[in-house]
Coordinates of C-alpha atoms and ligand atoms in Angstrom, one line a residue:
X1 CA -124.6 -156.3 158.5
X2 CA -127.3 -157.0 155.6
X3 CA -127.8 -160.8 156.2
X4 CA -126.2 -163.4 157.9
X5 CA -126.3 -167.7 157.9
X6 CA -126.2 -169.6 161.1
X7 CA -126.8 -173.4 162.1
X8 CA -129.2 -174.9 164.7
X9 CA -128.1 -177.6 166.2
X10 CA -130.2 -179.9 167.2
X11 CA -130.0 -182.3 170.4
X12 CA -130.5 -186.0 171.9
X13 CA -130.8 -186.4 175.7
X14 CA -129.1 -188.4 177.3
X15 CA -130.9 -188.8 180.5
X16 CA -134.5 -188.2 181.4
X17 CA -136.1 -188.1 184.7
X18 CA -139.7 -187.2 185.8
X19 CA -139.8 -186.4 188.9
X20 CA -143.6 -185.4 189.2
X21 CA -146.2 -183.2 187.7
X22 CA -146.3 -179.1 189.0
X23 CA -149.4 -177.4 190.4
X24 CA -149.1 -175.6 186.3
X25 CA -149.3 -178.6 184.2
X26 CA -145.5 -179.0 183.7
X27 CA -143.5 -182.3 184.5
X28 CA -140.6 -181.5 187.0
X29 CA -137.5 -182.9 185.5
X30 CA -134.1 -183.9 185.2
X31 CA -132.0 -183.8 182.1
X32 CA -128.8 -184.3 180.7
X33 CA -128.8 -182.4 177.2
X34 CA -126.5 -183.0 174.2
X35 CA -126.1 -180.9 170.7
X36 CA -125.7 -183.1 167.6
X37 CA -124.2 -181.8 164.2
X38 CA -127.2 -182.8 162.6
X39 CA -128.6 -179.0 162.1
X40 CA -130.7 -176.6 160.8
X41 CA -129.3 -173.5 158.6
X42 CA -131.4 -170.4 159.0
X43 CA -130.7 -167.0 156.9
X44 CA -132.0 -164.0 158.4
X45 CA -132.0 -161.1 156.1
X46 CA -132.6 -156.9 157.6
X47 CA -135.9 -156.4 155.6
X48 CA -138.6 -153.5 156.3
X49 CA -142.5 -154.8 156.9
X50 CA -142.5 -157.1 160.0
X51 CA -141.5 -160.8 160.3
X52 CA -141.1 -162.9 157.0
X53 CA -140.7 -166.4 157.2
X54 CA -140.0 -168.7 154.5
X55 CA -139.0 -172.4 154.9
X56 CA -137.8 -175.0 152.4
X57 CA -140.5 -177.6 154.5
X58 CA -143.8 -177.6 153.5
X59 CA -145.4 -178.6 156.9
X60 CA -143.8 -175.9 158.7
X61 CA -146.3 -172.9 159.5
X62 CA -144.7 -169.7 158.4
X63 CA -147.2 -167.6 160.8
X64 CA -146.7 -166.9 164.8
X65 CA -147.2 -170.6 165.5
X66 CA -143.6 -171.1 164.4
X67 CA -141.3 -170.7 167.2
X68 CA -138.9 -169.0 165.3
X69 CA -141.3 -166.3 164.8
X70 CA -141.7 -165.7 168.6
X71 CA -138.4 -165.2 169.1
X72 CA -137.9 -162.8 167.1
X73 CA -141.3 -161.2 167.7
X74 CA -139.2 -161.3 171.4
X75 CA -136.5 -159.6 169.6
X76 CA -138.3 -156.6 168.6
X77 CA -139.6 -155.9 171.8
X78 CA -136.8 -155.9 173.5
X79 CA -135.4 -153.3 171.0
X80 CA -138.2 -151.3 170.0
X81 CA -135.7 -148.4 169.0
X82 CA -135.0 -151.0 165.4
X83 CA -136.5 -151.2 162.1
X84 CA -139.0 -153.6 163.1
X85 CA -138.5 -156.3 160.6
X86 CA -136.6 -159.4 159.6
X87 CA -137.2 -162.5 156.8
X88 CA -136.1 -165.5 158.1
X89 CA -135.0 -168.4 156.1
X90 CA -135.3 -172.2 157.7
X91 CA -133.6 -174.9 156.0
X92 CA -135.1 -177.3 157.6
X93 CA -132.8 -180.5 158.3
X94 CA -134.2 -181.4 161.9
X95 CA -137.3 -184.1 161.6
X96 CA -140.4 -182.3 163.1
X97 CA -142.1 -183.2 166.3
X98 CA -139.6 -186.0 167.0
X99 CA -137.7 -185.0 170.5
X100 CA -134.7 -183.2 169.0
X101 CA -135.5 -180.0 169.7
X102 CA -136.1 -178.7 166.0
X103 CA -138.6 -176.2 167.0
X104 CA -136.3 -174.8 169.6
X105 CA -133.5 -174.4 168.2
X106 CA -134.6 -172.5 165.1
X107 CA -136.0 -170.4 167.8
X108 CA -133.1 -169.9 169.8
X109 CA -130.8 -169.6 166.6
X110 CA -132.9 -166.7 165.3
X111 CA -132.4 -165.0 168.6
X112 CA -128.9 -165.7 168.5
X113 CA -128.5 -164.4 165.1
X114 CA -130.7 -161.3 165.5
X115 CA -128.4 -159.9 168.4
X116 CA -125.6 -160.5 165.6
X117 CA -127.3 -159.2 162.6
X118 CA -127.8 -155.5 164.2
X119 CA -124.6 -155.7 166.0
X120 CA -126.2 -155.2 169.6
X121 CA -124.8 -157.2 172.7
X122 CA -127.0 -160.0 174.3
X123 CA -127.4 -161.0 177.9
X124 CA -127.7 -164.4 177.7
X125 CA -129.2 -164.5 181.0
X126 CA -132.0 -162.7 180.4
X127 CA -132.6 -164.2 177.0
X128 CA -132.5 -167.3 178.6
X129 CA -135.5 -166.3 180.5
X130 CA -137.2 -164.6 177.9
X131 CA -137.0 -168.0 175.8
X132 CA -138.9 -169.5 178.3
X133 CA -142.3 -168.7 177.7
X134 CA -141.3 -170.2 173.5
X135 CA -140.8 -173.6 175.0
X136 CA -138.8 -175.5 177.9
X137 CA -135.9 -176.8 175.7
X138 CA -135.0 -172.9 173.8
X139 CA -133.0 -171.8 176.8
X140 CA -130.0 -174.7 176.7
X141 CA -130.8 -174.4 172.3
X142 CA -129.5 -171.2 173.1
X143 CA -125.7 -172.3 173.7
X144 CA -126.0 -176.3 173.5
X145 CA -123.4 -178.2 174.3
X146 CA -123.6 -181.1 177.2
X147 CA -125.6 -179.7 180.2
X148 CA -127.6 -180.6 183.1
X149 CA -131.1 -178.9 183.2
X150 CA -133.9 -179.2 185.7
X151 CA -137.2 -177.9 186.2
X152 CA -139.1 -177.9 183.2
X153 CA -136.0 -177.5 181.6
X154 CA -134.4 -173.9 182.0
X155 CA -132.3 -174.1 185.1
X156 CA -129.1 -174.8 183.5
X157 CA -125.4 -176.2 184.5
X158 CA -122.9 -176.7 182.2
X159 CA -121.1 -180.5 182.1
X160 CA -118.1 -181.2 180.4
X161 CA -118.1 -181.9 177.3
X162 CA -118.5 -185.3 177.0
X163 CA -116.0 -185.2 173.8
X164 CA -116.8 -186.0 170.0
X165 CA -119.0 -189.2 169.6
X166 CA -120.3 -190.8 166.7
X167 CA -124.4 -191.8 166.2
X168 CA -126.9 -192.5 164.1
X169 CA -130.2 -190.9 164.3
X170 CA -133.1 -192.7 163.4
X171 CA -137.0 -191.1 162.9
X172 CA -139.8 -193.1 162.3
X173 CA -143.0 -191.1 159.4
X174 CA -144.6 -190.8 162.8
X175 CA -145.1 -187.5 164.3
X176 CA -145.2 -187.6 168.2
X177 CA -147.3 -184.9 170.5
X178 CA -145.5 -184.3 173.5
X179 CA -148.0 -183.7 175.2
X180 CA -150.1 -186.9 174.3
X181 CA -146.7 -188.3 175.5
X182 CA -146.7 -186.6 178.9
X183 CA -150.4 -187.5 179.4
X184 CA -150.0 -191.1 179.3
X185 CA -146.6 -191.1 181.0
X186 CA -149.3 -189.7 183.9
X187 CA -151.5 -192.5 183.4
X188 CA -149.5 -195.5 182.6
X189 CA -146.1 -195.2 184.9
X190 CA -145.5 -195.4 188.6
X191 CA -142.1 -193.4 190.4
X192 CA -139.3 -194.9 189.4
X193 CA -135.9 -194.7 190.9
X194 CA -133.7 -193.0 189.2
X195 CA -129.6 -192.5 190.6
X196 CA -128.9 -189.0 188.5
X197 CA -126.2 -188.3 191.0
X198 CA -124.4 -191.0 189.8
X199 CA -125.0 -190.1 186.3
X200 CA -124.0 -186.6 187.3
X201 CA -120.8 -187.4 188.9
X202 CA -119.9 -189.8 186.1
X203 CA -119.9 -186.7 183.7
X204 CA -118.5 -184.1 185.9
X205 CA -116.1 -186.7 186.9
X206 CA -114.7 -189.6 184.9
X207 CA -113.3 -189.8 181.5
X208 CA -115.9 -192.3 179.9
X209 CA -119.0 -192.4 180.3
X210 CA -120.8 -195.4 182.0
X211 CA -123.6 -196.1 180.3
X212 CA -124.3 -199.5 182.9
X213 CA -125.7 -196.4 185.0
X214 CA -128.7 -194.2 184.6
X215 CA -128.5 -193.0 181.5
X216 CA -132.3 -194.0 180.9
X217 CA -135.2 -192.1 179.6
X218 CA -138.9 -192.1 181.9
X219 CA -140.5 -191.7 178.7
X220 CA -139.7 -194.5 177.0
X221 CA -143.0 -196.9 177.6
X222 CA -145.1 -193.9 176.7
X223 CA -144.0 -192.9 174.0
X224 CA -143.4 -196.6 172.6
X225 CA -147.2 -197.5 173.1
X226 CA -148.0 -194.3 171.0
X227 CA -145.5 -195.4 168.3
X228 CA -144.7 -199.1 168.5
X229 CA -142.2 -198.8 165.4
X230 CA -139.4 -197.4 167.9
X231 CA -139.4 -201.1 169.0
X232 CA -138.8 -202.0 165.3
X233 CA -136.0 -199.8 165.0
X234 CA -134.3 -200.2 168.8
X235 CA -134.5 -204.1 167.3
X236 CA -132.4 -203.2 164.5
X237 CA -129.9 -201.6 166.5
X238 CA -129.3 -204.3 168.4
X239 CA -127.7 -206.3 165.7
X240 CA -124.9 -203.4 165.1
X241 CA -122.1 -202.4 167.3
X242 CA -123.4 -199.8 169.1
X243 CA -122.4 -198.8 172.7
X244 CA -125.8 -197.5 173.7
X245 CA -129.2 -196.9 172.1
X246 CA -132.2 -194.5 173.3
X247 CA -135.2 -192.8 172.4
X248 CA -134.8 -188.7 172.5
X249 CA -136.7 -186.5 174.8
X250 CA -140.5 -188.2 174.0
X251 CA -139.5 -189.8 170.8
X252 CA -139.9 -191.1 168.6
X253 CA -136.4 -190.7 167.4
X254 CA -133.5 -193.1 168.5
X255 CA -130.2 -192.6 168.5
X256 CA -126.9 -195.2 169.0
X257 CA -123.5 -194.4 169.7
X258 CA -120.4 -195.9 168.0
X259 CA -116.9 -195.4 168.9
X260 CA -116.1 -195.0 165.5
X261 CA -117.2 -192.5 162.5
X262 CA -117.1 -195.6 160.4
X263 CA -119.3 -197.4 161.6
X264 CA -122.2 -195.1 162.2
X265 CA -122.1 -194.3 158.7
X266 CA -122.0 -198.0 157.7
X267 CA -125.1 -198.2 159.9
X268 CA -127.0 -195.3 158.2
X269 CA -126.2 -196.4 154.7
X270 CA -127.4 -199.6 155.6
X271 CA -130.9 -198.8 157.2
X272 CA -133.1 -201.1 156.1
X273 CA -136.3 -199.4 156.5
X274 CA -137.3 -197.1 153.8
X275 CA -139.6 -194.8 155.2
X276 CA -137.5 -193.5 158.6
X277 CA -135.6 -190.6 158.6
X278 CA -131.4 -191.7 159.5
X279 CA -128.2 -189.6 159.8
X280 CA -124.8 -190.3 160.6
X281 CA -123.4 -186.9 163.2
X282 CA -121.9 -186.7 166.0
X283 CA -122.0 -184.5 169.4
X284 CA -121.0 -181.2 169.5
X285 CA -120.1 -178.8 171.8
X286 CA -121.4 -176.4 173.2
X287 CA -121.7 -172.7 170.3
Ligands
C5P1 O1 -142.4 -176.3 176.9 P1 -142.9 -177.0 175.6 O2 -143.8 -176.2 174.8 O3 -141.9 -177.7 174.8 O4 -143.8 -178.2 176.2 C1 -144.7 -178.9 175.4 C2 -145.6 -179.7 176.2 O5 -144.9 -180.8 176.8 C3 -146.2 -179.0 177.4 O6 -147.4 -178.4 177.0 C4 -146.5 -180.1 178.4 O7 -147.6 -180.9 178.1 C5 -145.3 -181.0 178.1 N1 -144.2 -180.8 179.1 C6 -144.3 -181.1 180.4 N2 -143.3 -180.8 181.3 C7 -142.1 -180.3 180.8 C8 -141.9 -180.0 179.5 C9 -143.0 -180.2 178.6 O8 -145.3 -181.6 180.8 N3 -141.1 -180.1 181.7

């Protein structure tokens, strides 16, 4: 195989919990995780002279800092017998720096696609754990789907899938740093309560979902003091017919549900404000 295409989905949690902050600067956490259709398309293409990246976004770096890069930096080490080289096409599709996992799931995609593209067989296990050091959320990007991740966000457990449901994705011009996001949360917000058994054993369980219970997110007041406009648009969901509306991972995107396709496309045609980023998708499973 020459070249090969492959999507990267992105995500939306569902659930976020902070349980504290580790002795290593990480937040311990709890997490339900959910692909989207909105996605990514990467190209990698077999090519001698090390690892090419080119990107249709201009903001993206093309150099090691890109995530996508690591992995497949990753990659070659783990097969140092191969030609060592690959270019590496990102259509990029997924805002940047927004709390779907954009970054990640290139990432993860590439690694996917590498194993593919010289025919060699993976051990997702231990690529999980090699992703790692990229970034907490390029494990689960490495199969999506709905799961339940703790820690700082590798120790994985599949969930049913919590079937096809329609959203909207909204995305403020406002690019959030996680960390600045995580900082604050430090500063500004005391231990809450938060019942993710129930949440849990509504998903492994039942065949709707509840959303009365905690299907909340601890870094919502955070990340709304760094980018007040999620208010605007959480305001503007209010007055359609959606089940459920939340911010994703540390914002500042929001997402509603719908229970029909219809309607979440009436609601992204109809965004009023100019400047934000909106798609109609829906959830996926896992790939
Ligand atoms: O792992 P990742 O590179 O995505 O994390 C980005 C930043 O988000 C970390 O440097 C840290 O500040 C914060 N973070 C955290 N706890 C987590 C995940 C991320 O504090 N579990």
């Amino acid at each position: 195989m020459r070249e090969l295409y492959l999507k990267a989905p992105a995500k939306i949690n569902l659930a976020l919990h902070v349980k504290g902050l580790r002795e290593d600067g990480f937040h311990e956490l709890q997490l339900i995780m959910q692909s989207i259709s909105l996605a990514d398309r990467i190209k990698l293409k077999k090519k001698s002279g090390g690892i090419i990246i080119k990107t249709s976004h201009t903001e993206l770096p093309t150099g090691k800092e890109n995530l996508a890069y690591q992995a497949a930096e990753i990659f070659f080490e783990q097969n140092p017998e191969l030609e060592q080289g690959v270019e590496i096409y990102i259509e990029k599709n997924i805002p940047i720096a927004a709390g779907m996992a954009g970054g990640s799931t290139d990432a993860a995609a590439v690694m996917r696609g590498l194993y593919q593209l010289f025919e060699l067989k993976a051990d997702f296990k231990k690529l999980r754990s090699d992703l790692e050091a990229i970034g907490s959320d390029v494990p689960y990007c490495l199969a999506g789907g709905t799961v339940y991740a703790a820690g700082r966000g590798e120790i994985l457990e599949s969930l049913p899938f919590i079937g096809e449901k329609y959203l909207v994705v909204v995305t403020p011009a406002f690019k959030i740093s996680t960390p600045a996001v995580y900082k604050l949360y430090d500063e500004i917000q005391g231990y809450r309560k938060f019942n993710f058994d129930l949440v849990l054993d509504n998903l492994q369980n039942d065949e709707k979902i509840d959303w009365s219970l905690d299907y909340k997110n601890d870094l919502k007041n955070a990340s709304e003091k760094i980018c007040p406009e999620i208010r605007e648009i959480k305001d503007i969901f209010k007055n359609t017919e959606a089940e459920f509306t939340m911010i994703s991972g540390s914002g500042p995107t929001v997402f509603s549900i719908y229970d029909s396709r219809e309607k979440a496309e009436k609601v992204a045609a109809g965004w009023p404000r100019k400047n934000d980023f909106v798609a109609a998708g829906k959830t996926i499973d896992s790939y």
